[in-house]
Amino acid sequence: MSRNRRGLALLVTGALALAGCTADPAPRRESRSAPTPGATPSVTPGPAGVGDPYFPTAGNSGYDVERYTLKVRYDPASDELRGDATVRATAGADLPLFHLDLAGLTVRRVTVDGVPARHTREGTELVVTPAAPVRAGAAFTVQVGYDGRPVPLRNETIGEGGWLHTADGAVALGQPESASTWFPVNDHPSDKAAYDFEITVPKGLVAVANGVPGGQRLAAGGFTTWRWSEAAPMASYLSTVVIGKYRTSTGEHQGRPVFSAVASSLPRGAADGSIARTVAVADYLESVFGPYPFAAYGGVVVDEPRIRYALETQSRPVYSANFFRGGENTGVVAHELAHQWFGDSVSVARWADIWLNEGLATYAEWLWAEHEGRNTAQATFDQEYTTADDAVWRVPPAAPGAANLFSESVYQRGGMAVHALRVTVGDDAFFRLLKTWAAEKRNGNATTAEFVATAERVSGQQLDDLFAAWLYGTERPPPPTRAG
Ligand code: TRP
Ligand code: ZN
């Protein structure tokens, strides 16, 4: 289907193909891979890296963040960002020093519990030495004042991302990393936290972020401050800010606020219509996965040529306008909304398990298509199973390697693995499993091993062979059949 085997290409070209669109040119993904001077792979309290096998320098060890309070002022005219970040955390060990991830930008001031702290930069790390070590088990508050022109992260294999200056504003977006381009952060999904945002932009521009809208108020100098709050634990790569000229729509659904935005540069039409289906798609997914996990709904459509993908930013996915150029496209909406359960509420603990996000989100697209009276999930499986190219069978979705994190194996074979599981255990156990998994792991992190264990417990079946073939094998497994 897709000529491009790299990455999110899959989702974009796949969804465009569904919508009858021409395929997009090769999209890129970003990651920060510059080795951090002095970083060690150990989990010594303090230093950089949580020990993710694929991204050893991502995140930091020694503490656990509870809440980020991010006050950011951005002027698109000058591309100048001024930030004041408050990071509330708990020390996991005595911390004579600790790291936060921060790429570019100039740090002006750091305090720990209100006391000025020493700070240095090492590559994309901000190293903070408090006046006195933070004691193991202690809650502490770091406040960082910073400014500068944000620079997106670049990586040979995955492309660019993070804070992007756009024609009329900015978009902060990217996976596996993007947050560190605009605030100091423990940038790894294993450390989820609550977020409060206050985004100050020139009057007339919209500033959207995650979660529940907290209204707007006038700020100094002809600026407006937009407030947003995401109370449920959120992985840092799922944070977003979108600034610019947007048509907004607001509402309420199931007692929760709905807030969506479509770039004003786009003609009113397919994008607006597709995003307006958000709550209907979410209600359908709720019938399959269990309760919608967050306190707000929405979606943002950006018209920025460098963003050729969608991302499941928590409670409010961001979509490239490309998805809607061929007409309404609820397939991509179903995909991003499915991630609200699988990816956002239940998050990976390490990037190698990304198929847990993408396989289930792909499968949700298949279920949604069947629900809408298009192909059955079985027909989609049959189609994928017979047409997948060699790379899909060569790359194991549950151990794809960092370079194949967003490969067709992770998405399409991941979806096929979910269907193979369904066929093997039967619909009753399969749909109970989906709800059980979402409920038991809600607001947390999970691994493939835990998914396998839950599948075996719920179905009462031994599934080692099935998962070995579908998740870890390097050749095409036999077609699934109903077990015992
Ligand atoms: N996870 C996104 C999705 O499935 C797609 C994606 C992959 C992506 N890599 C990315 C989005 C990098 C933004 C940046 O919907
Ligand atoms: Zn996805």
PDB file of C-alpha atoms and ligand atoms in Angstrom, residues 7-8 11 28-30 158 160 173-176 237 309-312 332 335-336 339 354 358 361 406 411, ligand 1:
ATOM      1  CA  GLY A   7       7.329   5.653   9.838  1.00  0.00           C
ATOM      2  CA  LEU A   8       4.327   7.560  10.162  1.00  0.00           C
ATOM      3  CA  LEU A  11      -0.500   6.222   9.029  1.00  0.00           C
ATOM      4  CA  ARG A  28       9.726  12.628   8.888  1.00  0.00           C
ATOM      5  CA  ARG A  29       9.782  11.982  12.531  1.00  0.00           C
ATOM      6  CA  GLU A  30      11.978  13.509  15.043  1.00  0.00           C
ATOM      7  CA  ILE A 158      13.381  10.163  12.489  1.00  0.00           C
ATOM      8  CA  GLU A 160      12.456  16.997  12.969  1.00  0.00           C
ATOM      9  CA  LEU A 173       4.435  18.381  18.564  1.00  0.00           C
ATOM     10  CA  GLY A 174       6.404  15.179  18.193  1.00  0.00           C
ATOM     11  CA  GLN A 175       7.088  11.606  19.200  1.00  0.00           C
ATOM     12  CA  PRO A 176       9.131  10.126  20.826  1.00  0.00           C
ATOM     13  CA  TYR A 237       5.407  13.642  24.264  1.00  0.00           C
ATOM     14  CA  TYR A 309       1.108  13.336  10.474  1.00  0.00           C
ATOM     15  CA  ALA A 310      -1.375  13.180  13.258  1.00  0.00           C
ATOM     16  CA  LEU A 311      -0.448  12.716  16.889  1.00  0.00           C
ATOM     17  CA  GLU A 312      -2.592  11.503  19.750  1.00  0.00           C
ATOM     18  CA  VAL A 332      -7.646   8.922  11.307  1.00  0.00           C
ATOM     19  CA  HIS A 335      -6.966   6.047  15.212  1.00  0.00           C
ATOM     20  CA  GLU A 336      -6.004   9.090  17.295  1.00  0.00           C
ATOM     21  CA  HIS A 339      -4.795   6.186  21.399  1.00  0.00           C
ATOM     22  CA  ILE A 354       5.184   0.959  20.882  1.00  0.00           C
ATOM     23  CA  GLU A 358      -0.040   1.484  17.323  1.00  0.00           C
ATOM     24  CA  ALA A 361      -4.989   2.070  17.363  1.00  0.00           C
ATOM     25  CA  PHE A 406       6.990   3.686  13.474  1.00  0.00           C
ATOM     26  CA  TYR A 411       1.242  -0.448  12.695  1.00  0.00           C
TER      27      TYR A 411
HETATM   28  N1  TRP B   1       1.903   8.104  16.757  1.00  0.00           N
HETATM   29  C1  TRP B   1       1.326   8.834  15.660  1.00  0.00           C
HETATM   30  C2  TRP B   1       0.044   8.126  15.316  1.00  0.00           C
HETATM   31  O1  TRP B   1       0.043   6.950  15.212  1.00  0.00           O
HETATM   32  C3  TRP B   1       2.139   8.918  14.419  1.00  0.00           C
HETATM   33  C4  TRP B   1       3.546   9.289  14.610  1.00  0.00           C
HETATM   34  C5  TRP B   1       4.600   8.462  14.538  1.00  0.00           C
HETATM   35  C6  TRP B   1       4.067  10.568  14.855  1.00  0.00           C
HETATM   36  N2  TRP B   1       5.735   9.159  14.758  1.00  0.00           N
HETATM   37  C7  TRP B   1       5.440  10.436  14.927  1.00  0.00           C
HETATM   38  C8  TRP B   1       3.495  11.800  15.008  1.00  0.00           C
HETATM   39  C9  TRP B   1       6.268  11.538  15.171  1.00  0.00           C
HETATM   40  C10 TRP B   1       4.303  12.862  15.264  1.00  0.00           C
HETATM   41  C11 TRP B   1       5.673  12.732  15.331  1.00  0.00           C
HETATM   42  O2  TRP B   1      -0.956   8.716  15.163  1.00  0.00           O
END
